[in-house]
Coordinates of C-alpha atoms in Angstrom, one line a residue:
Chain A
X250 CA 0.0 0.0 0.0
X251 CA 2.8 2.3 0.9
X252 CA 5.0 1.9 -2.5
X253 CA 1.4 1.8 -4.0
X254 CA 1.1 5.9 -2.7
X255 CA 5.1 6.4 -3.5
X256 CA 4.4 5.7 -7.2
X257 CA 1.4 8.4 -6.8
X258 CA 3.9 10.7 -6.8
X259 CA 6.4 9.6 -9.9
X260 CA 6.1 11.1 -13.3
X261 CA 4.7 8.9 -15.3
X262 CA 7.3 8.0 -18.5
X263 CA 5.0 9.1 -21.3
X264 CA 4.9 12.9 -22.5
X265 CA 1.4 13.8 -22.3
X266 CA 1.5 16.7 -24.7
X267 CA 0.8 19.4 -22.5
X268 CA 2.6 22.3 -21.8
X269 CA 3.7 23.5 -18.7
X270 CA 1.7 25.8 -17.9
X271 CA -1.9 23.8 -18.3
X272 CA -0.3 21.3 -16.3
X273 CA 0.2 23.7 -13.9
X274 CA -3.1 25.2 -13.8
X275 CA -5.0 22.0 -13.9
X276 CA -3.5 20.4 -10.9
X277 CA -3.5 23.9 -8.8
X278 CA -7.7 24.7 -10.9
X279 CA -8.9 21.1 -9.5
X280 CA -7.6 22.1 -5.6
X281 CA -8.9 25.4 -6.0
X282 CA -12.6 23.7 -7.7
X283 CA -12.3 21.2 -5.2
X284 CA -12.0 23.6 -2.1
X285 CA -14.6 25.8 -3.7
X286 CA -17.0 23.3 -4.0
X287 CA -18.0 23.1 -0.2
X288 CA -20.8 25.4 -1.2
X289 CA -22.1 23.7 -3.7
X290 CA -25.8 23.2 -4.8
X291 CA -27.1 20.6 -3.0
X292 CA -28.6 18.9 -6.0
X293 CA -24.8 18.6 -6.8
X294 CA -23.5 18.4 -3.6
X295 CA -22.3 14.4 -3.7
X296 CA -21.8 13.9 -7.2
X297 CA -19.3 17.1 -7.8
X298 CA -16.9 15.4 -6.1
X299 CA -17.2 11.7 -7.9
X300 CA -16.9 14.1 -11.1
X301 CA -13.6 15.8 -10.5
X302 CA -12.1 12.5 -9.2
X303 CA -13.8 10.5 -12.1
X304 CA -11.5 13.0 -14.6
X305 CA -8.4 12.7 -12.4
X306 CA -8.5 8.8 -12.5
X307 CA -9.5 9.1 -16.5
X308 CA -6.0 11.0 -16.8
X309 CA -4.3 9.2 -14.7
X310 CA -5.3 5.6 -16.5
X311 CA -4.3 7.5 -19.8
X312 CA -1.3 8.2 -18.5
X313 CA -0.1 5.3 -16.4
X314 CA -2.4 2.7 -17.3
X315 CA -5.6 1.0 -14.9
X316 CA -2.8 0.6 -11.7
X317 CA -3.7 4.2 -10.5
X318 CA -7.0 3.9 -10.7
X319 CA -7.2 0.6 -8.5
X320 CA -4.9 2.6 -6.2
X321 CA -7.2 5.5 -6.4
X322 CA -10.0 3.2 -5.5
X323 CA -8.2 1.8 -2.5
X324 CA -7.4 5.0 -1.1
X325 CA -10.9 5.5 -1.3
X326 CA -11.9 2.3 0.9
X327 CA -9.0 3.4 3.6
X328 CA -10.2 6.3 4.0
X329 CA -14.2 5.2 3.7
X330 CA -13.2 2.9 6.8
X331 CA -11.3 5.3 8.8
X332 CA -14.2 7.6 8.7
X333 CA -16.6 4.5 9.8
X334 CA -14.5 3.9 12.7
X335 CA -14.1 7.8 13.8
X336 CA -17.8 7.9 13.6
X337 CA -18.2 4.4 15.7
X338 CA -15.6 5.9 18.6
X339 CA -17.9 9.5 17.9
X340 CA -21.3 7.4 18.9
X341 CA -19.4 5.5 22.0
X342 CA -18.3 9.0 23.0
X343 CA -22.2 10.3 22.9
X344 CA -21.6 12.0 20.1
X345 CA -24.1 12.0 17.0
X346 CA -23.1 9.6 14.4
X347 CA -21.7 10.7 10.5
X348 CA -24.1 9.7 7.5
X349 CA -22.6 6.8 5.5
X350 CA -23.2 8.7 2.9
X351 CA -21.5 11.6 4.0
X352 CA -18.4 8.9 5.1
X353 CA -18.7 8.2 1.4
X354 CA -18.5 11.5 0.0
X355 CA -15.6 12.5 2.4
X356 CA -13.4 10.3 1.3
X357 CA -14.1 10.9 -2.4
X358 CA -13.5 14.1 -1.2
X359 CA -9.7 13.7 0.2
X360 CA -8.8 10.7 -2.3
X361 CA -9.9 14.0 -5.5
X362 CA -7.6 16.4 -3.5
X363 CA -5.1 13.9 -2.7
X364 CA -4.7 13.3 -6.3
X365 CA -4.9 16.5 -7.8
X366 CA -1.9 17.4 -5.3
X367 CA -0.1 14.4 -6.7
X368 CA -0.9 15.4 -10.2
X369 CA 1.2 18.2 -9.8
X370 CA 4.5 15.5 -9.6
X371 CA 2.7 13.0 -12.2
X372 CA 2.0 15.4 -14.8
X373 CA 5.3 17.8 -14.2
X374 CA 9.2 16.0 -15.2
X375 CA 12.2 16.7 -13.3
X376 CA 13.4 18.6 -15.8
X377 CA 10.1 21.2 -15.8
X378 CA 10.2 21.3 -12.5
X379 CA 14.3 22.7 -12.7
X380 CA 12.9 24.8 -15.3
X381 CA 10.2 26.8 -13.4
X382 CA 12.7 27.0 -10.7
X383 CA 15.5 28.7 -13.0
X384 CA 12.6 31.1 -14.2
X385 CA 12.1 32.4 -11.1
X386 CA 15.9 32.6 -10.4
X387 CA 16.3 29.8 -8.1
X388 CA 19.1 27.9 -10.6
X389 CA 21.3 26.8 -7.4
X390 CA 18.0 25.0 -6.2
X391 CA 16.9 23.9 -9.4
X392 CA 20.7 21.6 -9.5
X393 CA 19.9 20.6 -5.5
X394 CA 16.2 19.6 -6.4
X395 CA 17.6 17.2 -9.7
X396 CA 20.6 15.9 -7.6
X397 CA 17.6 15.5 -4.3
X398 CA 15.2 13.8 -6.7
X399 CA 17.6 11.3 -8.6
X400 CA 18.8 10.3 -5.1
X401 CA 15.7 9.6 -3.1
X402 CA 15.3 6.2 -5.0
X403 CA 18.7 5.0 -3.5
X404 CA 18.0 6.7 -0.3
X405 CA 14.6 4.5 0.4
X406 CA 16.3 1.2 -0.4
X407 CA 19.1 1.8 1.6
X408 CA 15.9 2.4 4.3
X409 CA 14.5 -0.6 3.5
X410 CA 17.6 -2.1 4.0
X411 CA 18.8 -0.8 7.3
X412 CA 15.0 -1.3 8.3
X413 CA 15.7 -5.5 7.9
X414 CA 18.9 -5.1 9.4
X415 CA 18.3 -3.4 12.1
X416 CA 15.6 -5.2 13.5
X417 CA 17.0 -8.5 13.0
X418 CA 20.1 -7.7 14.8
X419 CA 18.4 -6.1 18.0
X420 CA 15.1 -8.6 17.8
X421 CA 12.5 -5.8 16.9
X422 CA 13.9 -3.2 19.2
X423 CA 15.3 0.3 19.1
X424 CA 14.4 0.6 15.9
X425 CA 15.1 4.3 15.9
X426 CA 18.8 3.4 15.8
X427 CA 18.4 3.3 12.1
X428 CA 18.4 6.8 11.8
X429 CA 22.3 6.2 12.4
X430 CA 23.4 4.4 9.5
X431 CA 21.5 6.7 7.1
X432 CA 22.8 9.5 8.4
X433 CA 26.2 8.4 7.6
X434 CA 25.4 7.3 4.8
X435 CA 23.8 10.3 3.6
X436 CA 27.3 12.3 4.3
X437 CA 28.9 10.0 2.3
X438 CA 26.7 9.7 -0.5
X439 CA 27.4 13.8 -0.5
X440 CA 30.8 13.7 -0.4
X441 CA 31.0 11.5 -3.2
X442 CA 28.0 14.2 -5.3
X443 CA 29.7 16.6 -5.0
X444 CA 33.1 15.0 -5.8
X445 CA 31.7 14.4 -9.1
X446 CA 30.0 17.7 -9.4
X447 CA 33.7 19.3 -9.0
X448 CA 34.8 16.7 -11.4
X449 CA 32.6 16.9 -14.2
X450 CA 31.2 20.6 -13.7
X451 CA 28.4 19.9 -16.5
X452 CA 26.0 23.5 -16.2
X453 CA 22.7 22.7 -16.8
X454 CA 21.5 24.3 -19.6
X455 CA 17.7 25.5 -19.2
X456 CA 15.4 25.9 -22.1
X457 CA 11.9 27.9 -21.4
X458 CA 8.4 26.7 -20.1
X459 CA 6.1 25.6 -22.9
X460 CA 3.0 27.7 -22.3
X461 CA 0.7 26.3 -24.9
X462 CA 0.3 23.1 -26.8
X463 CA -2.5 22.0 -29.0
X464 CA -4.1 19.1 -26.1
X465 CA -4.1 22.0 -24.1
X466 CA -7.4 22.6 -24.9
X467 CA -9.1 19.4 -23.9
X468 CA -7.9 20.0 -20.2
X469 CA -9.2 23.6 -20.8
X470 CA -12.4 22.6 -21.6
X471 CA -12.8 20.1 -18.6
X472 CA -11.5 22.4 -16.3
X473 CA -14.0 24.8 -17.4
X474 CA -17.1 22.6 -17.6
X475 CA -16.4 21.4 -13.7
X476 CA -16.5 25.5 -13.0
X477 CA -19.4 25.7 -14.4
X478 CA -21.5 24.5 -11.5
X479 CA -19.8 26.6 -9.3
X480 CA -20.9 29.7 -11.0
X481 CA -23.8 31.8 -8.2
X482 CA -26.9 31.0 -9.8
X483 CA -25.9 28.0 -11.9
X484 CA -28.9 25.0 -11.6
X485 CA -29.1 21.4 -13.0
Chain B
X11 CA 33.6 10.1 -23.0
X12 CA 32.3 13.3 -23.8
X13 CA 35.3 15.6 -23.2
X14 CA 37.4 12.6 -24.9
X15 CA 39.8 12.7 -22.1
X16 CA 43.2 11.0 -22.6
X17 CA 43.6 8.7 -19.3
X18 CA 40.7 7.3 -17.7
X19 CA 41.1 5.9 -14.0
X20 CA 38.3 3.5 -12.5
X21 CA 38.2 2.8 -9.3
X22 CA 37.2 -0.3 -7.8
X23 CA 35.0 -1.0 -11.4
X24 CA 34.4 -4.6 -10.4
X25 CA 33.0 -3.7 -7.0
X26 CA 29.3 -4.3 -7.9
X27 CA 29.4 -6.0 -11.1
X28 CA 28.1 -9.6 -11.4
X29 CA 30.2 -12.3 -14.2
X30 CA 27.8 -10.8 -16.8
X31 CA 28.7 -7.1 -15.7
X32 CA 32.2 -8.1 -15.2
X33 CA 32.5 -9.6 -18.9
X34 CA 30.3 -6.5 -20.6
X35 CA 33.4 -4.4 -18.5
X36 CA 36.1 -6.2 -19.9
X37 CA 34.8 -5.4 -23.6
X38 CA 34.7 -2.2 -22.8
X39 CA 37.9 -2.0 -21.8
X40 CA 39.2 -4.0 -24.9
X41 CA 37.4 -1.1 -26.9
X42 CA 38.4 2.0 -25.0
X43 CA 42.0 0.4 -25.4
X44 CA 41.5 -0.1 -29.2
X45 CA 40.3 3.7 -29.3
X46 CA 44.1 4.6 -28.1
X47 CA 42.8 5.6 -23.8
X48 CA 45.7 5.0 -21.2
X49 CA 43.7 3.0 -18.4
X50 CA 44.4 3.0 -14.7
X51 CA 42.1 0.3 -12.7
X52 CA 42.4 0.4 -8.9
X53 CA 40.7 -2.7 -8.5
X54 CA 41.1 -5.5 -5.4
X55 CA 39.4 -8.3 -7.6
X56 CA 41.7 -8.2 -10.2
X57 CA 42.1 -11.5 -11.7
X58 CA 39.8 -11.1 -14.5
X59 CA 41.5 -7.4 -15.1
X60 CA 44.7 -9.2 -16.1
X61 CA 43.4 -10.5 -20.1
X62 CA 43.5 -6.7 -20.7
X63 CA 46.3 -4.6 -18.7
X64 CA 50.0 -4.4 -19.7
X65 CA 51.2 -4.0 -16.1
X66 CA 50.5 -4.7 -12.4
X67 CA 51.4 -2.9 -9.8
X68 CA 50.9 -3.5 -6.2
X69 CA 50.9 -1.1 -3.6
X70 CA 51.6 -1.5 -0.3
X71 CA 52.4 0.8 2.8
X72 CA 52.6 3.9 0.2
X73 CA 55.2 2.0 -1.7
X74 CA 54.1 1.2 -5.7
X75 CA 56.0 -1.3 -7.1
X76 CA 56.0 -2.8 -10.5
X77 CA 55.1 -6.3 -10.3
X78 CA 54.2 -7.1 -13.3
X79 CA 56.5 -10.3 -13.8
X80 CA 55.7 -11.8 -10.8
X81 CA 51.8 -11.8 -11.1
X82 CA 52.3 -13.1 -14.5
X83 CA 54.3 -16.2 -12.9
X84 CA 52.5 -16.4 -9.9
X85 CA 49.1 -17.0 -12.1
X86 CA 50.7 -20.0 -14.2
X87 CA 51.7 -22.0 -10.7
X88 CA 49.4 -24.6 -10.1
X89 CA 47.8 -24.5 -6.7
X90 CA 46.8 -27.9 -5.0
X91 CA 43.2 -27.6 -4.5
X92 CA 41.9 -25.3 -1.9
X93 CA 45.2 -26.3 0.2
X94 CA 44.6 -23.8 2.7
X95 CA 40.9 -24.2 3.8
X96 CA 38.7 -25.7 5.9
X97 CA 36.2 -28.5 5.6
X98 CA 32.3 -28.1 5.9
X99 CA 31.8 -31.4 7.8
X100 CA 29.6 -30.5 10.7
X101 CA 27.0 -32.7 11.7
X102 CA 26.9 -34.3 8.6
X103 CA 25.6 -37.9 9.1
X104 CA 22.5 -36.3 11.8
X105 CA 21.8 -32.9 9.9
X106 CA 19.6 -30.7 12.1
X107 CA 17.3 -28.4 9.9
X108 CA 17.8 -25.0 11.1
X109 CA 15.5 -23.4 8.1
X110 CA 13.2 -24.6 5.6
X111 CA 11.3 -22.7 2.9
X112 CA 8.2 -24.4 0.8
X113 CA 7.4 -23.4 -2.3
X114 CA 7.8 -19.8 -1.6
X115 CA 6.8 -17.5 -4.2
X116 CA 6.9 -13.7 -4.5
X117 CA 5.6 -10.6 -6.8
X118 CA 6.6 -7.4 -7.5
X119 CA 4.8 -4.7 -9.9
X120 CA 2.8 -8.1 -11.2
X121 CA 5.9 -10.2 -11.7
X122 CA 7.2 -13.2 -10.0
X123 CA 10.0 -12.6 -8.7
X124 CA 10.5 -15.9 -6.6
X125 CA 8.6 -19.2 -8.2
X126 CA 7.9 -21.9 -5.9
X127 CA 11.4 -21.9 -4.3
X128 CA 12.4 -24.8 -1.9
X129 CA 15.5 -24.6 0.5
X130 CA 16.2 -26.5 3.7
X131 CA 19.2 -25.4 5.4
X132 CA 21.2 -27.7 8.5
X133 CA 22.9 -26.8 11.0
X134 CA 26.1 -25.7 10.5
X135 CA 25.9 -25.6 6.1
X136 CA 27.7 -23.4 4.6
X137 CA 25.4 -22.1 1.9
X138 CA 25.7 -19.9 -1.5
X139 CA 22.6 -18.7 -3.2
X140 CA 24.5 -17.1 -6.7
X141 CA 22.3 -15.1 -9.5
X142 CA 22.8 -12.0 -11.3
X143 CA 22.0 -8.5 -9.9
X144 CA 18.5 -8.0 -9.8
X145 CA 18.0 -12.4 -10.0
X146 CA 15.8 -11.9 -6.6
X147 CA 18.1 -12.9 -4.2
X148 CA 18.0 -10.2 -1.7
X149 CA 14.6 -10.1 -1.7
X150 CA 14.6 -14.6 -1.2
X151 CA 17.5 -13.2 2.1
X152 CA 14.8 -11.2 3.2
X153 CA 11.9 -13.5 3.1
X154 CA 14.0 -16.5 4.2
X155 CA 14.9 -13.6 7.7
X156 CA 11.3 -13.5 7.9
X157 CA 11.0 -9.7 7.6
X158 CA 8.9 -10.1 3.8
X159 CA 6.2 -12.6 3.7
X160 CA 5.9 -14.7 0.5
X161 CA 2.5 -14.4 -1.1
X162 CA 2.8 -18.4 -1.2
X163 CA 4.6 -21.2 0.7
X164 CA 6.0 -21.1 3.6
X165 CA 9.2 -20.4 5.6
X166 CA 9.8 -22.3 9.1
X167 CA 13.1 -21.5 11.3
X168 CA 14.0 -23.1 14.5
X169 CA 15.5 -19.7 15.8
X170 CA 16.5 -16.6 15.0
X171 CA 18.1 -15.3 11.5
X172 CA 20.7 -12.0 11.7
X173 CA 20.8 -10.2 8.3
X174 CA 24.1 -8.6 7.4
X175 CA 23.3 -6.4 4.2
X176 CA 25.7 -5.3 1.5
X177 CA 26.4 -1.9 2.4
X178 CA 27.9 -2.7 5.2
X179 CA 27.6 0.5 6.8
X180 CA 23.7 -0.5 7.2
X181 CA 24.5 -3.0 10.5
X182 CA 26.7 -0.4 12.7
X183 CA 24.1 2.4 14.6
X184 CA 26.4 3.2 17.8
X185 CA 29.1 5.2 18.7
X186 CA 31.8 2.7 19.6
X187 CA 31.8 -0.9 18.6
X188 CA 31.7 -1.7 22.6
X189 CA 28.1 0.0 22.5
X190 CA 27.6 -2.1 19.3
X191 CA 28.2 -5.3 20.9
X192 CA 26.0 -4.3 24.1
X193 CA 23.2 -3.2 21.9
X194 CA 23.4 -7.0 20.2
X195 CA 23.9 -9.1 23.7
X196 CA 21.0 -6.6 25.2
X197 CA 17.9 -9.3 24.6
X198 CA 20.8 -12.6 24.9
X199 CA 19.5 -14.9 27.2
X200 CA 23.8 -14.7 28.7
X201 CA 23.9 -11.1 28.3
X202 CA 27.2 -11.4 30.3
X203 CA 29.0 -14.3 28.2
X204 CA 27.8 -12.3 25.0
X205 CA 29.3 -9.0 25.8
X206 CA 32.5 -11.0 27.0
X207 CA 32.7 -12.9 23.9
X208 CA 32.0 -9.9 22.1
X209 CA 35.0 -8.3 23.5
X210 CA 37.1 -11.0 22.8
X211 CA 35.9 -10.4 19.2
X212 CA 37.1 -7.2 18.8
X213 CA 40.6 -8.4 20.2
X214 CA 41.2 -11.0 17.8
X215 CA 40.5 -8.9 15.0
X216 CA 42.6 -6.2 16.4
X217 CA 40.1 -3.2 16.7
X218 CA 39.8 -0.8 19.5
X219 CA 36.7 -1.2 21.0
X220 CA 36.0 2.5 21.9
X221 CA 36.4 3.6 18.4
X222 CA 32.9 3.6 16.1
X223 CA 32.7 0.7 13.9
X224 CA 32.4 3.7 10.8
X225 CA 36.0 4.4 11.4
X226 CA 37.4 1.1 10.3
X227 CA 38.3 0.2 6.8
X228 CA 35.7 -1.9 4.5
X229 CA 37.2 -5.1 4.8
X230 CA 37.3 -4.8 8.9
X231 CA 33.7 -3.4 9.1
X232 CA 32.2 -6.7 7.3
X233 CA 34.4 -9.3 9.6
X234 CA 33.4 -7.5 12.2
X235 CA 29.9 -7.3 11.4
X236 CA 29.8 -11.1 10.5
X237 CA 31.4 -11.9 13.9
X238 CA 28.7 -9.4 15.6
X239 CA 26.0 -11.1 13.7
X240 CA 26.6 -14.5 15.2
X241 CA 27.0 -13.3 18.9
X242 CA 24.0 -13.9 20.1
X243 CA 23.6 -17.8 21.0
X244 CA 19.7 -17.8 20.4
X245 CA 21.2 -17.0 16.5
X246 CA 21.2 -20.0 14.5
X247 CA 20.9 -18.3 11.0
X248 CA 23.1 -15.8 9.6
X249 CA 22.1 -14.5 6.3
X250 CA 24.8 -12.6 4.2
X251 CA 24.1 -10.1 1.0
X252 CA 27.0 -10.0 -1.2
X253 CA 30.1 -9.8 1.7
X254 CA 32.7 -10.1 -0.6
X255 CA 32.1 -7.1 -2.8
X256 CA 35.3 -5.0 -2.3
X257 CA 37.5 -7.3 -0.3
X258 CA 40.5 -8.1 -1.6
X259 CA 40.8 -12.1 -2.9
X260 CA 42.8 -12.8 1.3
X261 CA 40.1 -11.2 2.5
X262 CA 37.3 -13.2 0.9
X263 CA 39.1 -16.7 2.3
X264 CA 39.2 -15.4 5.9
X265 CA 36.0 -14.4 5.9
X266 CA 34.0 -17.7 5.1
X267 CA 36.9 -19.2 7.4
X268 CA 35.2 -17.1 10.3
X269 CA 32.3 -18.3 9.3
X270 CA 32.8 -21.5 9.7
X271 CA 34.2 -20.7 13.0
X272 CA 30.7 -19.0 14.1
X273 CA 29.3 -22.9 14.2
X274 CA 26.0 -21.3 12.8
X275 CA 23.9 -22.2 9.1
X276 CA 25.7 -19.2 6.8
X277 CA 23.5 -18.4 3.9
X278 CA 25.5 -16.4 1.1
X279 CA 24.4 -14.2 -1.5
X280 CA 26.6 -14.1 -4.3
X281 CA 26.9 -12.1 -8.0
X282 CA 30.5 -13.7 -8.7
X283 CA 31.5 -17.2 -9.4
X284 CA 35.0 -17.0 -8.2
X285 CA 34.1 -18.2 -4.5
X286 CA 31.2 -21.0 -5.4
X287 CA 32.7 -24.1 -3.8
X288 CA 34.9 -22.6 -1.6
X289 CA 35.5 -24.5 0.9
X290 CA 34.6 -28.2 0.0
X291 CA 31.4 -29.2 1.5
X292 CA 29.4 -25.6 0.9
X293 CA 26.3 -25.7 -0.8
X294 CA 25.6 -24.0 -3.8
X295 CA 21.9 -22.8 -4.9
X296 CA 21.4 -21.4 -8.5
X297 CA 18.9 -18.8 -8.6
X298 CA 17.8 -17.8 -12.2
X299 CA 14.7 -16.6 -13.8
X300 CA 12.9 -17.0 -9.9
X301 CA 14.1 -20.7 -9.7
X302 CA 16.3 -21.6 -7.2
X303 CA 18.0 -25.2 -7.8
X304 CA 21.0 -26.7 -6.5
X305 CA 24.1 -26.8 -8.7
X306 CA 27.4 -28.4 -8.2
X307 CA 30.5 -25.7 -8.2
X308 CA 33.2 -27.5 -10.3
X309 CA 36.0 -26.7 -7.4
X310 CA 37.0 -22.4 -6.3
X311 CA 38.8 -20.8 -8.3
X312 CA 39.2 -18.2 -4.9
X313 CA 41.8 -20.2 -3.0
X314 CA 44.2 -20.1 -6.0
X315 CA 43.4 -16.0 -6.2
X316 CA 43.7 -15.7 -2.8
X317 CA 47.4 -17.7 -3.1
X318 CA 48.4 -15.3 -6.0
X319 CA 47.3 -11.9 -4.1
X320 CA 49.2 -13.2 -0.4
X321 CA 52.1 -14.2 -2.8
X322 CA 51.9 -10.3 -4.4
X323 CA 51.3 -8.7 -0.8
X324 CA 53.6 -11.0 0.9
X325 CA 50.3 -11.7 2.6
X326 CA 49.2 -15.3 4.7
X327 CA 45.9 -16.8 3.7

């Protein structure tokens, strides 16, 4: 479940075709549609949310195949359970119980803005991300993001590893000693970065944000259409 | 390549290569050589390095010394087999099974990775599991440990397994190997006799105890570590990822002679051939394409590397 959620968070291999800039604004205009919503119509008021996640999992499956959206569907259960058993503790504690239906929609809720957060990473490269950094004059941070971001891979399974190793060699416990071995590790793996950084001094060479590309449009459109119904006045 | 520089120097290339990567090396060395580059290879495994250098030179205390003749000679001696090693002979006529695994199987991102493996391990066996990088076996270490669970079969052990990982710098989380060893004897049912033996340990292998395990070079952290993992009497499994990855060819021997000494089952993840059969009586577990079956190592080819490096470093195996 939990490397499940880690690949939530990789950009998938494909180029979608967008540019930069609608990938930016359709993962920041679903939060922002998705916050907005609370005041809904009521006539709307469950099925908004099934919408916007329905058109995250449709991209997402395009993107990186039927895997996300089983993983969005899980998320979904988790989180449909961990309401059931808040409101379970809630009627113990003499407090009134939640809906199941309002369980439901809750969790539909979180799993759409837990995904359009994570579209943000999905949709964006490594490389776009170094770019919008460098044009906003961060280019120091833009070289320590790429150099963070190739070794986070190594720095989980040298995790896992110290996470077997550790609690076979003291029997389950202190498992915060862990911490130890990474740490060092981590220096070293540092030293050695920037050894080859003073080595092979390659600059990065930045080439601008894409701000418009012809599938644009279709992520345009949907955007808009799940505004619509946010518009004052705006029935079914 | 890309500033097409003149002399290239690797250091320690074979470190982390299995035969395969070891063999794709070599022909790039052959071509780098035919393209006119001066190569310098700091390597400790450097048997399979001699088919494409023109010289060898050893260095010892500071001192770099052209030896070039010598390792030449030294290769073309014959070496009676494995003269200098031990036997695996314990409790062979009333094995006790220390480990078993039952058609253990195990997926990752919709693959198998592990199909239907079966493994019994005795008291005492000297085990190696070889594959190629990526062939599963860390994951089989970690299942056979008991810390992953195999989405089939089962994996019984009479008592407990310590896991000592390849990056050796995973095992050691204190600030002086005595804390190490005091962490480790902590939960022993002789806390007293561990720590003691422990001690003793660190005295054989000549280490001061005060000092953090980080400080000592890669070759002492991973006999140390092996010792440390078989402290612990309630141990009767340790499980080792790929130990012999930068050791030098003397190094390798001692170390699965201390093994032997820890009077434990030793199971052994390998990537290179060179120490499969080493010493006579070790078990040797193929595991390719997720099927892990036994195969019979046609005699080391180790001791005799080990007898040509102690010859070069005026070194004892």
């Amino acid at each position: 479940m939990i490397r499940d959620l880690a690949y939530m968070f990789i950009q998938s291999k494909r180029d979608p075709g967008f540019s930069t800039l609608c990938k930016i604004i359709y993962s920041l205009g679903l939060i922002a549609v998705l916050t907005a919503s609370r005041s809904i119509s009521y006539s709307l008021y469950y099925l908004y949310p099934a919408m916007i996640l329905s058109l995250e999992l449709a991209v997402l499956s395009w993107l990186k195949g039927y895997r996300t959206v089983v993983n969005g569907l899980k998320l979904i259960v988790v989180f449909t359970l961990l309401g059931a058993i808040i409101s379970y503790l809630a009627v113990l504690a003499g407090m009134p119980a939640i809906p199941p239906s309002e369980m439901v929609t809750g969790a539909v809720r979180l799993v759409a803005f837990f995904l359009a957060f994570t579209q943000l990473f999905q949709l964006l490269s490594v490389d776009e991300w170094r770019r919008i950094l460098a044009a906003l004059g961060l280019r120091d941070q833009a070289v320590i993001l790429t150099l963070l971001l190739s070794q986070l891979p190594l720095t989980l399974v040298y995790f896992s590893e110290a996470l077997v190793t550790i609690s076979l060699k003291y029997r389950g416990r202190r498992m915060s000693a862990l911490v130890t071995p990474l740490i060092y590790h981590t220096a070293l793996l540092t030293r050695s970065r920037l050894e080859a950084l003073l080595q092979y001094p390659v600059k990065p060479s930045y080439s601008g944000l894409t701000l418009f590309r012809v599938k644009d449009i279709y992520l345009y459109i949907m955007l808009a259409l799940l505004v619509l119904p946010l518009i004052p006045g705006f029935t079914v | 390549m890309i500033a097409d520089p003149e002399v290239i120097v690797f250091d320690e290339p074979l470190m982390w290569l299995d035969d395969k990567g070891v063999n794709e090396f070599l022909k790039l060395a052959e071509a780098l050589r035919f393209m006119g580059k001066t190569l310098v290879f700091m390597e400790h495994r450097f048997m399979p390095l001699l088919s494409v250098v023109d010289k060898v030179y050893v260095m010892r205390n500071g001192v770099l010394e052209d030896r070039t003749i010598d390792v030449y000679r030294l290769k073309h001696e014959t070496y009676p087999e494995a003269a200098t090693t031990y036997n695996v002979s314990m409790n062979k006529e009333d094995p006790v099974t220390v480990l078993k695994a039952e058609n253990v199987w195990y997926r990752v991102n919709g693959l198998n990775l592990l199909k239907g493996v079966d493994l019994t391990v005795s008291k005492g066996d000297l085990l190696y599991i070889y594959g190629e990088n990526g062939s599963g076996k860390t994951t089989l270490l970690r299942i056979l440990a008991g810390y992953l669970k195999p989405v089939k079969g089962r994996v019984w052990k009479s008592g407990e397994a310590v896991y000592v990982p390849q990056n050796i710098h995973m095992f050691y989380t204190e600030e002086s190997i005595t804390r190490e060893i005091e962490g480790i004897c902590r939960s022993s049912r002789s806390k007293r006799e561990c720590i003691e033996k422990g001690l003793r340990i660190t005295a054989g292998l000549n280490v001061d105890p005060s000092q953090p395990a980080f400080n000592l070079s890669h070759g002492q952290m991973v006999k140390l570590a092996v010792s440390l993992a078989g402290l612990r009497e309630e141990v009767d499994i340790v499980l080792l990822d790929e130990p012999f990855s930068g050791l030098t060819y003397v190094d390798r021997v001692k170390l699965v002679n201390s093994l032997i000494g820890l009077g434990k089952a030793v199971v052994i993840a390998v990537s290179s051939s060179d120490i499969l059969g080493y010493p006579p009586g070790s078990k040797t577990y193929r595991l390719e394409n997720g099927v892990l079956q036994r195969s019979e190592a046609k005699g080391s080819t180790v001791a005799s590397y080990a007898s040509i490096a102690a010859g070069l470093l005026g070194d004892a195996v």
